[in-house]
Amino acid sequence: MTQKAKPASHSQYGFTLWHGMNLSGLVRLMRRRPLLHLARLHRIAFLPFTGIYNSVLGLIESAIYGSRVRQTEIHDDPLFVLGYWRSGTTLLHSLLCHDPNYQHLTTYRMLFPWHFLLTEKLFTKIPPLFSARPMDNIKVSWNSPQEEDMSLCVMGQISPMLITSHPHDLSYFWKSLDFSRLTPQELHDWKESLLLLMKKMTFADPRPIISKSPSHMYRIPLLLEMFPNARFVYIHRNPYHVFRSTMHLRRRGIEVNSLGRSDFESQGHEEDTINSYRFGFEAYERDRHLIPSGRLHEVAYEDLERSPIDEVRTIYEKLQLPGFDAVERSVQDELSSLRSYKKNQFDDDPLWVQRVYDELQPVYERFGYPAPELSKKIPARVA
């Protein structure tokens, strides 16, 4: 798969996800033996300084707010956006976050979960180092909606984002998807990290949270255990489009966050993407019946892209959410920028078109996506 057009150039000036960690987090990360390379020395060299910075500010914040945060109760359960990476979760999440009755995890809070209560108001006055996401060129500000997995990686390192530090060892990625691989202590730590993040958000703002992390699709029973009254929106997209976009996401994510250099082509990311997609689909199909009636709605990315207001209206009706009129007015103002947004373009590889269909045919059939015409012409085997 060859990308036809690269997204507009942008720079993070060497800033990575790992620069949001405190010192103890960095020590744990290094014990996991991430890829390191002298070519990434400008990223590695600043880690001790940012680690001290985050540790000190985290301790100060904990001293000021810690007891009140721990006593904070999450009265209104979240609205969770589910779907595999590049299925349209970002578009859906950004549209739902126009609802003034909800709050969301912002870019600043995502990157600095240890001390945003203390530092957010001051430092968000400074423009961020990056203005667009590296994988799709979507504009980013300090207040843009983001997903929890990056914060959970910074806080506890049980996250799919470890694929960017360990592209050579996908066991860390799978451990964050299949919680049966976690020890009881690791599972407890993950739950505590998510609760702490949401309690801090609730302490700062009592409105309920709209949550988005693709990996939440793999853990519906656990989310229901933690938030019994939660609502869910599941978004799906043509599986091959998901596959080719996810490959680009992985490549760019590793490129901008890795502390080492990896031969991406030799790591088996194509097969891993297909396998993790299938595993997530099977987990969703197995667990979705656990969600109480009226608290789950499914939407197709293709429909959302074509008629965003109509699809969001349907979500509000099916989940019995109030306040759609305010959301509609806000979304209308953004539709012009959504229509002018240029998606990445890719050349299709007939072998992978066929491979994806062969491996994910139940997904095609479940959501009514047509079989690719190439499936009749290309052998169902990848050399």
mmCIF file of C-alpha atoms in Angstrom, residues 32-371:
data_model
loop_
_atom_site.group_PDB
_atom_site.id
_atom_site.type_symbol
_atom_site.label_atom_id
_atom_site.label_comp_id
_atom_site.label_asym_id
_atom_site.label_seq_id
_atom_site.Cartn_x
_atom_site.Cartn_y
_atom_site.Cartn_z
ATOM 1 C CA ARG A 32 10.672 -3.023 29.500
ATOM 2 C CA ARG A 33 13.644 -2.473 27.138
ATOM 3 C CA PRO A 34 12.146 -0.201 24.482
ATOM 4 C CA LEU A 35 13.954 0.331 21.213
ATOM 5 C CA LEU A 36 16.676 2.966 21.640
ATOM 6 C CA HIS A 37 18.864 4.513 18.962
ATOM 7 C CA LEU A 38 21.310 7.398 18.740
ATOM 8 C CA ALA A 39 19.210 8.870 15.941
ATOM 9 C CA ARG A 40 16.554 9.532 18.594
ATOM 10 C CA LEU A 41 19.000 11.008 21.105
ATOM 11 C CA HIS A 42 17.239 14.386 20.986
ATOM 12 C CA ARG A 43 14.115 12.633 22.319
ATOM 13 C CA ILE A 44 15.895 10.453 24.861
ATOM 14 C CA ALA A 45 18.066 13.227 26.306
ATOM 15 C CA PHE A 46 15.105 15.266 27.540
ATOM 16 C CA LEU A 47 13.356 12.375 29.296
ATOM 17 C CA PRO A 48 15.090 12.816 32.698
ATOM 18 C CA PHE A 49 14.255 16.527 32.739
ATOM 19 C CA THR A 50 10.597 16.069 31.789
ATOM 20 C CA GLY A 51 10.392 13.145 34.219
ATOM 21 C CA ILE A 52 11.549 15.367 37.092
ATOM 22 C CA TYR A 53 9.245 18.156 35.922
ATOM 23 C CA ASN A 54 6.187 15.888 35.858
ATOM 24 C CA SER A 55 7.105 14.233 39.166
ATOM 25 C CA VAL A 56 7.531 17.506 41.042
ATOM 26 C CA LEU A 57 4.352 19.061 39.669
ATOM 27 C CA GLY A 58 2.477 15.827 40.272
ATOM 28 C CA LEU A 59 3.528 15.803 43.917
ATOM 29 C CA ILE A 60 2.493 19.428 44.351
ATOM 30 C CA GLU A 61 -0.881 18.774 42.725
ATOM 31 C CA SER A 62 -1.425 15.693 44.871
ATOM 32 C CA ALA A 63 -0.635 17.668 48.019
ATOM 33 C CA ILE A 64 -3.153 20.360 47.080
ATOM 34 C CA TYR A 65 -5.953 18.356 45.482
ATOM 35 C CA GLY A 66 -5.224 14.693 46.217
ATOM 36 C CA SER A 67 -7.662 14.042 49.056
ATOM 37 C CA ARG A 68 -10.505 15.895 47.347
ATOM 38 C CA VAL A 69 -9.918 14.041 44.078
ATOM 39 C CA ARG A 70 -10.000 10.678 45.856
ATOM 40 C CA GLN A 71 -13.321 11.615 47.478
ATOM 41 C CA THR A 72 -14.838 12.720 44.162
ATOM 42 C CA GLU A 73 -17.725 10.551 42.960
ATOM 43 C CA ILE A 74 -18.600 10.015 39.312
ATOM 44 C CA HIS A 75 -22.371 10.342 39.525
ATOM 45 C CA ASP A 76 -23.114 10.315 35.793
ATOM 46 C CA ASP A 77 -21.675 7.340 33.931
ATOM 47 C CA PRO A 78 -19.751 8.089 30.718
ATOM 48 C CA LEU A 79 -20.806 7.791 27.113
ATOM 49 C CA PHE A 80 -18.267 5.463 25.457
ATOM 50 C CA VAL A 81 -17.397 5.643 21.749
ATOM 51 C CA LEU A 82 -16.319 2.185 20.553
ATOM 52 C CA GLY A 83 -14.740 0.973 17.322
ATOM 53 C CA TYR A 84 -11.453 -0.300 15.959
ATOM 54 C CA TRP A 85 -8.752 2.225 15.141
ATOM 55 C CA ARG A 86 -9.490 4.297 12.026
ATOM 56 C CA SER A 87 -13.136 3.240 11.976
ATOM 57 C CA GLY A 88 -14.280 6.835 12.382
ATOM 58 C CA THR A 89 -14.100 7.065 16.170
ATOM 59 C CA THR A 90 -12.326 10.437 16.004
ATOM 60 C CA LEU A 91 -14.966 11.986 13.741
ATOM 61 C CA LEU A 92 -17.819 10.623 15.852
ATOM 62 C CA HIS A 93 -16.140 11.659 19.105
ATOM 63 C CA SER A 94 -15.478 15.194 17.874
ATOM 64 C CA LEU A 95 -19.102 15.623 16.781
ATOM 65 C CA LEU A 96 -20.495 14.342 20.087
ATOM 66 C CA CYS A 97 -18.133 16.593 22.016
ATOM 67 C CA HIS A 98 -20.065 19.597 20.715
ATOM 68 C CA ASP A 99 -22.660 18.756 23.360
ATOM 69 C CA PRO A 100 -22.342 21.387 26.130
ATOM 70 C CA ASN A 101 -23.839 18.890 28.593
ATOM 71 C CA TYR A 102 -20.709 16.703 28.377
ATOM 72 C CA GLN A 103 -16.980 17.112 28.833
ATOM 73 C CA HIS A 104 -14.080 15.284 27.202
ATOM 74 C CA LEU A 105 -10.407 14.552 27.721
ATOM 75 C CA THR A 106 -8.427 17.373 26.122
ATOM 76 C CA THR A 107 -5.000 17.246 24.487
ATOM 77 C CA TYR A 108 -3.316 18.900 27.457
ATOM 78 C CA ARG A 109 -4.940 16.605 30.004
ATOM 79 C CA MET A 110 -4.096 13.585 27.866
ATOM 80 C CA LEU A 111 -0.391 14.447 27.742
ATOM 81 C CA PHE A 112 -0.037 15.638 31.341
ATOM 82 C CA PRO A 113 -2.439 13.537 33.426
ATOM 83 C CA TRP A 114 -0.279 13.820 36.555
ATOM 84 C CA HIS A 115 -0.652 17.573 37.030
ATOM 85 C CA PHE A 116 -3.247 19.131 34.702
ATOM 86 C CA LEU A 117 -5.333 20.344 37.655
ATOM 87 C CA LEU A 118 -2.366 22.450 38.703
ATOM 88 C CA THR A 119 -0.932 23.574 35.361
ATOM 89 C CA GLU A 120 -3.661 23.520 32.719
ATOM 90 C CA LYS A 121 -4.942 27.087 33.005
ATOM 91 C CA LEU A 122 -1.449 28.539 32.790
ATOM 92 C CA PHE A 123 0.207 26.410 30.126
ATOM 93 C CA THR A 124 -2.715 26.146 27.718
ATOM 94 C CA LYS A 125 -2.254 29.870 27.072
ATOM 95 C CA ILE A 126 0.890 28.833 25.182
ATOM 96 C CA PRO A 127 0.229 27.370 21.686
ATOM 97 C CA PRO A 128 1.072 23.635 21.473
ATOM 98 C CA LEU A 129 4.204 22.503 19.652
ATOM 99 C CA PHE A 130 2.075 20.591 17.153
ATOM 100 C CA SER A 131 -0.908 21.803 15.149
ATOM 101 C CA ALA A 132 -2.054 18.572 13.487
ATOM 102 C CA ARG A 133 -2.182 14.858 14.179
ATOM 103 C CA PRO A 134 0.680 13.034 12.434
ATOM 104 C CA MET A 135 -1.467 10.254 10.978
ATOM 105 C CA ASP A 136 -4.275 12.224 9.321
ATOM 106 C CA ASN A 137 -3.496 15.955 9.546
ATOM 107 C CA ILE A 138 -6.581 16.705 11.659
ATOM 108 C CA LYS A 139 -6.061 20.025 13.411
ATOM 109 C CA VAL A 140 -5.196 19.839 17.109
ATOM 110 C CA SER A 141 -5.383 22.388 19.910
ATOM 111 C CA TRP A 142 -4.927 22.031 23.648
ATOM 112 C CA ASN A 143 -8.710 21.611 23.977
ATOM 113 C CA SER A 144 -9.216 19.063 21.184
ATOM 114 C CA PRO A 145 -10.982 15.822 22.186
ATOM 115 C CA GLN A 146 -8.559 12.941 22.736
ATOM 116 C CA GLU A 147 -8.659 9.311 23.818
ATOM 117 C CA GLU A 148 -7.772 7.925 27.233
ATOM 118 C CA ASP A 149 -5.307 5.287 26.048
ATOM 119 C CA MET A 150 -2.475 7.788 25.746
ATOM 120 C CA SER A 151 -3.055 9.001 29.301
ATOM 121 C CA LEU A 152 -3.326 5.425 30.559
ATOM 122 C CA CYS A 153 -0.023 4.678 28.855
ATOM 123 C CA VAL A 154 1.606 7.635 30.598
ATOM 124 C CA MET A 155 0.104 6.644 33.945
ATOM 125 C CA GLY A 156 0.327 2.858 34.004
ATOM 126 C CA GLN A 157 1.765 1.579 30.704
ATOM 127 C CA ILE A 158 -1.077 -0.860 30.071
ATOM 128 C CA SER A 159 -2.011 0.573 26.719
ATOM 129 C CA PRO A 160 -1.844 -0.209 22.991
ATOM 130 C CA MET A 161 0.343 2.883 22.714
ATOM 131 C CA LEU A 162 3.285 0.757 23.859
ATOM 132 C CA ILE A 163 3.424 -0.368 20.246
ATOM 133 C CA THR A 164 5.267 2.882 19.560
ATOM 134 C CA SER A 165 8.026 2.081 22.059
ATOM 135 C CA HIS A 166 8.084 -1.659 21.283
ATOM 136 C CA PRO A 167 7.260 -2.051 17.576
ATOM 137 C CA HIS A 168 9.553 -5.093 17.621
ATOM 138 C CA ASP A 169 7.621 -6.811 20.431
ATOM 139 C CA LEU A 170 3.859 -6.832 19.841
ATOM 140 C CA SER A 171 3.191 -8.780 23.045
ATOM 141 C CA TYR A 172 2.846 -5.457 24.886
ATOM 142 C CA PHE A 173 0.200 -4.349 22.388
ATOM 143 C CA TRP A 174 -1.765 -7.591 22.786
ATOM 144 C CA LYS A 175 -1.511 -7.547 26.554
ATOM 145 C CA SER A 176 -3.446 -4.276 26.552
ATOM 146 C CA LEU A 177 -6.191 -5.785 24.384
ATOM 147 C CA ASP A 178 -6.541 -9.199 26.006
ATOM 148 C CA PHE A 179 -6.885 -8.540 29.715
ATOM 149 C CA SER A 180 -6.762 -12.269 30.443
ATOM 150 C CA ARG A 181 -2.998 -11.834 30.008
ATOM 151 C CA LEU A 182 -2.807 -9.345 32.902
ATOM 152 C CA THR A 183 -1.944 -10.274 36.441
ATOM 153 C CA PRO A 184 -4.535 -9.342 39.105
ATOM 154 C CA GLN A 185 -2.274 -6.483 40.166
ATOM 155 C CA GLU A 186 -1.934 -5.165 36.616
ATOM 156 C CA LEU A 187 -5.695 -5.274 36.144
ATOM 157 C CA HIS A 188 -6.192 -3.426 39.437
ATOM 158 C CA ASP A 189 -3.642 -0.798 38.405
ATOM 159 C CA TRP A 190 -5.360 -0.230 35.044
ATOM 160 C CA LYS A 191 -8.737 0.265 36.712
ATOM 161 C CA GLU A 192 -7.235 2.635 39.258
ATOM 162 C CA SER A 193 -5.556 4.669 36.499
ATOM 163 C CA LEU A 194 -8.813 5.053 34.566
ATOM 164 C CA LEU A 195 -10.759 5.938 37.716
ATOM 165 C CA LEU A 196 -8.140 8.467 38.815
ATOM 166 C CA LEU A 197 -8.186 10.135 35.397
ATOM 167 C CA MET A 198 -11.980 10.335 35.357
ATOM 168 C CA LYS A 199 -12.151 11.511 38.976
ATOM 169 C CA LYS A 200 -9.720 14.318 38.206
ATOM 170 C CA MET A 201 -11.786 15.333 35.203
ATOM 171 C CA THR A 202 -14.973 15.213 37.298
ATOM 172 C CA PHE A 203 -13.347 17.202 40.096
ATOM 173 C CA ALA A 204 -12.461 19.927 37.572
ATOM 174 C CA ASP A 205 -15.822 19.733 35.784
ATOM 175 C CA PRO A 206 -18.930 17.904 37.121
ATOM 176 C CA ARG A 207 -20.394 17.222 33.674
ATOM 177 C CA PRO A 208 -20.437 13.580 32.485
ATOM 178 C CA ILE A 209 -17.632 12.404 30.228
ATOM 179 C CA ILE A 210 -17.670 11.400 26.578
ATOM 180 C CA SER A 211 -14.941 8.758 26.425
ATOM 181 C CA LYS A 212 -13.186 7.444 23.316
ATOM 182 C CA SER A 213 -10.548 4.741 23.132
ATOM 183 C CA PRO A 214 -10.587 2.040 20.446
ATOM 184 C CA SER A 215 -9.277 -0.505 22.944
ATOM 185 C CA HIS A 216 -12.427 -0.076 25.063
ATOM 186 C CA MET A 217 -14.146 -2.278 22.481
ATOM 187 C CA TYR A 218 -12.191 -5.221 23.920
ATOM 188 C CA ARG A 219 -13.314 -4.708 27.520
ATOM 189 C CA ILE A 220 -17.059 -4.044 27.560
ATOM 190 C CA PRO A 221 -17.721 -6.328 30.597
ATOM 191 C CA LEU A 222 -15.118 -4.465 32.652
ATOM 192 C CA LEU A 223 -16.509 -1.069 31.660
ATOM 193 C CA LEU A 224 -19.993 -2.207 32.644
ATOM 194 C CA GLU A 225 -18.649 -3.441 35.965
ATOM 195 C CA MET A 226 -17.122 -0.016 36.609
ATOM 196 C CA PHE A 227 -19.947 2.051 35.070
ATOM 197 C CA PRO A 228 -23.193 0.018 35.053
ATOM 198 C CA ASN A 229 -25.286 2.839 33.570
ATOM 199 C CA ALA A 230 -22.883 3.787 30.785
ATOM 200 C CA ARG A 231 -24.070 4.318 27.220
ATOM 201 C CA PHE A 232 -22.184 3.111 24.143
ATOM 202 C CA VAL A 233 -21.928 4.090 20.482
ATOM 203 C CA TYR A 234 -20.166 1.595 18.202
ATOM 204 C CA ILE A 235 -18.910 2.790 14.815
ATOM 205 C CA HIS A 236 -17.846 0.524 11.963
ATOM 206 C CA ARG A 237 -16.296 1.099 8.550
ATOM 207 C CA ASN A 238 -15.369 -0.886 5.455
ATOM 208 C CA PRO A 239 -12.752 -3.325 6.822
ATOM 209 C CA TYR A 240 -10.206 -2.792 4.072
ATOM 210 C CA HIS A 241 -10.344 0.985 4.498
ATOM 211 C CA VAL A 242 -9.803 0.443 8.216
ATOM 212 C CA PHE A 243 -6.860 -1.852 7.499
ATOM 213 C CA ARG A 244 -4.963 0.444 5.156
ATOM 214 C CA SER A 245 -5.571 3.504 7.358
ATOM 215 C CA THR A 246 -4.458 1.608 10.471
ATOM 216 C CA MET A 247 -1.227 0.627 8.760
ATOM 217 C CA HIS A 248 -0.548 4.313 8.114
ATOM 218 C CA LEU A 249 -1.503 5.135 11.711
ATOM 219 C CA ARG A 250 0.967 2.590 13.069
ATOM 220 C CA ARG A 251 3.775 3.749 10.820
ATOM 221 C CA ARG A 252 3.327 7.421 11.674
ATOM 222 C CA GLY A 253 2.717 6.769 15.372
ATOM 223 C CA ILE A 254 5.941 4.805 15.656
ATOM 224 C CA GLU A 255 7.821 7.386 13.631
ATOM 225 C CA VAL A 256 6.908 10.351 15.832
ATOM 226 C CA ASN A 257 6.993 8.614 19.246
ATOM 227 C CA SER A 258 9.643 5.916 19.046
ATOM 228 C CA LEU A 259 12.903 6.231 20.968
ATOM 229 C CA GLY A 260 14.580 3.864 18.519
ATOM 230 C CA ARG A 261 14.594 2.919 14.862
ATOM 231 C CA SER A 262 12.528 0.024 13.588
ATOM 232 C CA ASP A 263 12.292 -1.828 10.304
ATOM 233 C CA PHE A 264 8.544 -1.415 10.087
ATOM 234 C CA GLU A 265 8.150 -3.628 7.046
ATOM 235 C CA SER A 266 9.655 -6.650 8.785
ATOM 236 C CA GLN A 267 7.570 -6.533 11.971
ATOM 237 C CA GLY A 268 4.409 -8.210 10.673
ATOM 238 C CA HIS A 269 2.102 -5.279 11.331
ATOM 239 C CA GLU A 270 -0.232 -6.222 8.459
ATOM 240 C CA GLU A 271 -1.095 -9.608 9.895
ATOM 241 C CA ASP A 272 -1.218 -8.181 13.407
ATOM 242 C CA THR A 273 -3.675 -5.493 12.327
ATOM 243 C CA ILE A 274 -5.970 -8.090 10.778
ATOM 244 C CA ASN A 275 -5.717 -10.364 13.824
ATOM 245 C CA SER A 276 -6.382 -7.595 16.343
ATOM 246 C CA TYR A 277 -9.304 -6.310 14.251
ATOM 247 C CA ARG A 278 -10.826 -9.796 14.175
ATOM 248 C CA PHE A 279 -10.215 -10.255 17.909
ATOM 249 C CA GLY A 280 -11.928 -6.941 18.653
ATOM 250 C CA PHE A 281 -14.895 -7.720 16.430
ATOM 251 C CA GLU A 282 -15.336 -11.119 18.071
ATOM 252 C CA ALA A 283 -15.101 -9.559 21.542
ATOM 253 C CA TYR A 284 -17.716 -6.963 20.611
ATOM 254 C CA GLU A 285 -20.068 -9.554 19.135
ATOM 255 C CA ARG A 286 -19.674 -11.713 22.232
ATOM 256 C CA ASP A 287 -20.189 -8.934 24.777
ATOM 257 C CA ARG A 288 -22.582 -6.412 23.237
ATOM 258 C CA HIS A 289 -25.615 -8.306 24.547
ATOM 259 C CA LEU A 290 -24.422 -7.441 28.073
ATOM 260 C CA ILE A 291 -25.227 -3.786 27.447
ATOM 261 C CA PRO A 292 -28.792 -3.015 28.644
ATOM 262 C CA SER A 293 -31.425 -2.293 26.030
ATOM 263 C CA GLY A 294 -31.472 1.316 24.877
ATOM 264 C CA ARG A 295 -27.856 1.966 25.849
ATOM 265 C CA LEU A 296 -26.075 0.840 22.672
ATOM 266 C CA HIS A 297 -26.336 2.234 19.158
ATOM 267 C CA GLU A 298 -24.362 1.266 16.056
ATOM 268 C CA VAL A 299 -23.454 3.688 13.280
ATOM 269 C CA ALA A 300 -21.657 3.275 9.954
ATOM 270 C CA TYR A 301 -18.779 5.642 9.264
ATOM 271 C CA GLU A 302 -19.960 5.991 5.671
ATOM 272 C CA ASP A 303 -23.371 7.227 6.847
ATOM 273 C CA LEU A 304 -21.834 9.565 9.409
ATOM 274 C CA GLU A 305 -19.525 11.076 6.813
ATOM 275 C CA ARG A 306 -22.391 11.560 4.370
ATOM 276 C CA SER A 307 -24.999 12.920 6.810
ATOM 277 C CA PRO A 308 -23.336 13.838 10.121
ATOM 278 C CA ILE A 309 -26.237 15.768 11.622
ATOM 279 C CA ASP A 310 -28.809 13.115 10.760
ATOM 280 C CA GLU A 311 -26.658 10.345 12.227
ATOM 281 C CA VAL A 312 -25.942 12.262 15.424
ATOM 282 C CA ARG A 313 -29.650 13.005 15.756
ATOM 283 C CA THR A 314 -30.359 9.273 15.503
ATOM 284 C CA ILE A 315 -27.784 8.546 18.206
ATOM 285 C CA TYR A 316 -29.506 11.000 20.541
ATOM 286 C CA GLU A 317 -32.891 9.476 19.817
ATOM 287 C CA LYS A 318 -31.807 5.865 20.276
ATOM 288 C CA LEU A 319 -29.857 6.541 23.476
ATOM 289 C CA GLN A 320 -32.466 8.985 24.778
ATOM 290 C CA LEU A 321 -29.961 11.779 25.250
ATOM 291 C CA PRO A 322 -31.261 15.324 25.820
ATOM 292 C CA GLY A 323 -29.986 18.515 24.232
ATOM 293 C CA PHE A 324 -29.586 17.643 20.551
ATOM 294 C CA ASP A 325 -30.691 21.115 19.413
ATOM 295 C CA ALA A 326 -27.611 22.693 20.994
ATOM 296 C CA VAL A 327 -25.387 20.054 19.396
ATOM 297 C CA GLU A 328 -26.944 20.617 15.978
ATOM 298 C CA ARG A 329 -26.294 24.360 16.079
ATOM 299 C CA SER A 330 -22.687 23.810 17.107
ATOM 300 C CA VAL A 331 -22.024 21.102 14.506
ATOM 301 C CA GLN A 332 -23.506 23.233 11.733
ATOM 302 C CA ASP A 333 -20.748 25.778 12.317
ATOM 303 C CA GLU A 334 -18.105 23.113 11.775
ATOM 304 C CA LEU A 335 -19.538 21.379 8.720
ATOM 305 C CA SER A 336 -17.684 23.618 6.276
ATOM 306 C CA SER A 337 -14.316 22.621 7.728
ATOM 307 C CA LEU A 338 -15.356 18.957 7.772
ATOM 308 C CA ARG A 339 -16.257 19.122 4.086
ATOM 309 C CA SER A 340 -12.951 20.785 3.169
ATOM 310 C CA TYR A 341 -10.871 18.223 5.067
ATOM 311 C CA LYS A 342 -8.749 16.082 2.738
ATOM 312 C CA LYS A 343 -8.315 12.474 3.767
ATOM 313 C CA ASN A 344 -5.124 10.538 3.122
ATOM 314 C CA GLN A 345 -5.151 8.705 -0.203
ATOM 315 C CA PHE A 346 -3.666 5.219 -0.656
ATOM 316 C CA ASP A 347 -2.977 2.813 -3.491
ATOM 317 C CA ASP A 348 -4.769 -0.479 -2.952
ATOM 318 C CA ASP A 349 -2.700 -3.652 -2.905
ATOM 319 C CA PRO A 350 -4.834 -6.425 -4.492
ATOM 320 C CA LEU A 351 -3.150 -9.080 -2.353
ATOM 321 C CA TRP A 352 -4.095 -7.319 0.877
ATOM 322 C CA VAL A 353 -7.562 -6.451 -0.414
ATOM 323 C CA GLN A 354 -8.118 -10.173 -0.818
ATOM 324 C CA ARG A 355 -6.376 -11.101 2.420
ATOM 325 C CA VAL A 356 -8.472 -8.691 4.488
ATOM 326 C CA TYR A 357 -11.666 -10.016 2.946
ATOM 327 C CA ASP A 358 -10.684 -13.642 3.503
ATOM 328 C CA GLU A 359 -9.842 -13.058 7.169
ATOM 329 C CA LEU A 360 -12.609 -10.582 8.003
ATOM 330 C CA GLN A 361 -15.495 -11.878 5.929
ATOM 331 C CA PRO A 362 -17.779 -12.075 9.025
ATOM 332 C CA VAL A 363 -17.296 -8.321 9.480
ATOM 333 C CA TYR A 364 -18.259 -7.632 5.866
ATOM 334 C CA GLU A 365 -21.379 -9.773 6.240
ATOM 335 C CA ARG A 366 -22.389 -8.470 9.674
ATOM 336 C CA PHE A 367 -22.406 -4.821 8.573
ATOM 337 C CA GLY A 368 -23.392 -5.312 4.936
ATOM 338 C CA TYR A 369 -20.175 -4.298 3.190
ATOM 339 C CA PRO A 370 -19.876 -5.727 -0.333
ATOM 340 C CA ALA A 371 -17.181 -8.252 -1.127
#
